[in-house]
PDB file of C-alpha atoms in Angstrom:
ATOM      1  CA  MET A 704       0.000   0.000   0.000  1.00 81.00           C
ATOM      2  CA  LEU A 705       1.397   3.337  -1.039  1.00 85.00           C
ATOM      3  CA  ILE A 706       1.100   6.243   1.346  1.00 89.00           C
ATOM      4  CA  ILE A 707       1.671   9.738   0.023  1.00 89.00           C
ATOM      5  CA  PRO A 708       1.522  12.428   2.696  1.00 90.00           C
ATOM      6  CA  VAL A 709      -0.026  15.638   1.362  1.00 90.00           C
ATOM      7  CA  LYS A 710       1.418  18.762   2.922  1.00 89.00           C
ATOM      8  CA  ASP A 711      -0.687  21.744   3.922  1.00 90.00           C
ATOM      9  CA  GLY A 712      -1.304  24.025   0.970  1.00 91.00           C
ATOM     10  CA  GLU A 713       0.231  21.562  -1.485  1.00 91.00           C
ATOM     11  CA  ASN A 714      -1.302  21.380  -4.926  1.00 92.00           C
ATOM     12  CA  ILE A 715      -3.196  18.098  -5.447  1.00 92.00           C
ATOM     13  CA  ASP A 716      -1.616  17.741  -8.893  1.00 94.00           C
ATOM     14  CA  LYS A 717       1.860  17.613  -7.348  1.00 93.00           C
ATOM     15  CA  ALA A 718       0.749  14.980  -4.842  1.00 92.00           C
ATOM     16  CA  LEU A 719      -0.831  12.940  -7.630  1.00 93.00           C
ATOM     17  CA  LYS A 720       2.356  13.198  -9.664  1.00 94.00           C
ATOM     18  CA  ARG A 721       4.393  11.928  -6.680  1.00 93.00           C
ATOM     19  CA  TYR A 722       1.951   9.034  -6.289  1.00 93.00           C
ATOM     20  CA  LYS A 723       2.231   8.070  -9.962  1.00 93.00           C
ATOM     21  CA  ARG A 724       6.028   8.211  -9.835  1.00 93.00           C
ATOM     22  CA  LYS A 725       6.135   6.065  -6.708  1.00 93.00           C
ATOM     23  CA  PHE A 726       3.649   3.603  -8.230  1.00 92.00           C
ATOM     24  CA  ASP A 727       5.774   3.263 -11.383  1.00 92.00           C
ATOM     25  CA  ARG A 728       8.866   2.528  -9.313  1.00 92.00           C
ATOM     26  CA  THR A 729       7.174  -0.366  -7.521  1.00 92.00           C
ATOM     27  CA  GLY A 730       6.743  -2.225 -10.830  1.00 91.00           C
ATOM     28  CA  THR A 731       3.228  -3.431 -10.023  1.00 90.00           C
ATOM     29  CA  VAL A 732       1.861  -2.967 -13.534  1.00 90.00           C
ATOM     30  CA  ARG A 733       4.836  -4.727 -15.141  1.00 89.00           C
ATOM     31  CA  GLN A 734       4.433  -7.629 -12.744  1.00 92.00           C
ATOM     32  CA  LEU A 735       0.713  -7.941 -13.480  1.00 93.00           C
ATOM     33  CA  ARG A 736       1.318  -7.958 -17.229  1.00 91.00           C
ATOM     34  CA  SER A 737       4.023 -10.593 -16.952  1.00 89.00           C
ATOM     35  CA  ARG A 738       1.712 -12.822 -14.910  1.00 92.00           C
ATOM     36  CA  GLN A 739      -1.129 -12.656 -17.457  1.00 95.00           C
ATOM     37  CA  GLN A 740       0.415 -15.367 -19.565  1.00 93.00           C
ATOM     38  CA  PHE A 741       2.866 -18.139 -18.807  1.00 94.00           C
ATOM     39  CA  THR A 742       6.264 -18.162 -20.468  1.00 93.00           C
ATOM     40  CA  LYS A 743       8.307 -21.311 -20.455  1.00 95.00           C
ATOM     41  CA  PRO A 744      11.602 -21.125 -18.569  1.00 96.00           C
ATOM     42  CA  SER A 745      13.530 -21.921 -21.754  1.00 97.00           C
ATOM     43  CA  VAL A 746      11.899 -18.986 -23.562  1.00 96.00           C
ATOM     44  CA  SER A 747      12.634 -16.552 -20.745  1.00 95.00           C
ATOM     45  CA  ARG A 748      16.229 -17.818 -20.534  1.00 97.00           C
ATOM     46  CA  ARG A 749      16.636 -17.344 -24.299  1.00 98.00           C
ATOM     47  CA  ALA A 750      15.306 -13.793 -24.017  1.00 96.00           C
ATOM     48  CA  GLU A 751      17.773 -13.003 -21.222  1.00 97.00           C
ATOM     49  CA  ILE A 752      20.669 -14.360 -23.290  1.00 98.00           C
ATOM     50  CA  GLN A 753      19.607 -12.343 -26.331  1.00 98.00           C
ATOM     51  CA  LYS A 754      19.350  -9.205 -24.220  1.00 97.00           C
ATOM     52  CA  ALA A 755      22.823  -9.810 -22.775  1.00 98.00           C
ATOM     53  CA  GLN A 756      24.239 -10.336 -26.276  1.00 98.00           C
ATOM     54  CA  TYR A 757      22.633  -7.106 -27.480  1.00 98.00           C
ATOM     55  CA  ILE A 758      24.065  -5.138 -24.549  1.00 97.00           C
ATOM     56  CA  GLN A 759      27.482  -6.686 -25.108  1.00 97.00           C
ATOM     57  CA  ARG A 760      27.392  -5.732 -28.800  1.00 96.00           C
ATOM     58  CA  LEU A 761      26.522  -2.147 -27.835  1.00 96.00           C
ATOM     59  CA  LYS A 762      29.409  -1.993 -25.368  1.00 95.00           C
ATOM     60  CA  ASP A 763      31.821  -3.457 -27.932  1.00 95.00           C
ATOM     61  CA  SER A 764      30.758  -0.943 -30.569  1.00 93.00           C
ATOM     62  CA  MET A 765      31.217   1.931 -28.099  1.00 91.00           C
ATOM     63  CA  GLU A 766      34.786   0.807 -27.273  1.00 87.00           C
ATOM     64  CA  SER A 767      36.001   0.532 -30.857  1.00 75.00           C
TER      65      SER A 767
END
């Protein structure tokens, strides 16, 4: 449960913006979307490896 203290005289828009930012950082929406459908462990492992290869290629291209 997220608690956002609203200060006296604070604009409600600012408090709402702080709430949205804090909610995004918790990763709740991402977690819900990932749980909507099952992915096999082999598929998720393959995706992780591909992501690591992509990042490594970017780092290699930056060095040379």
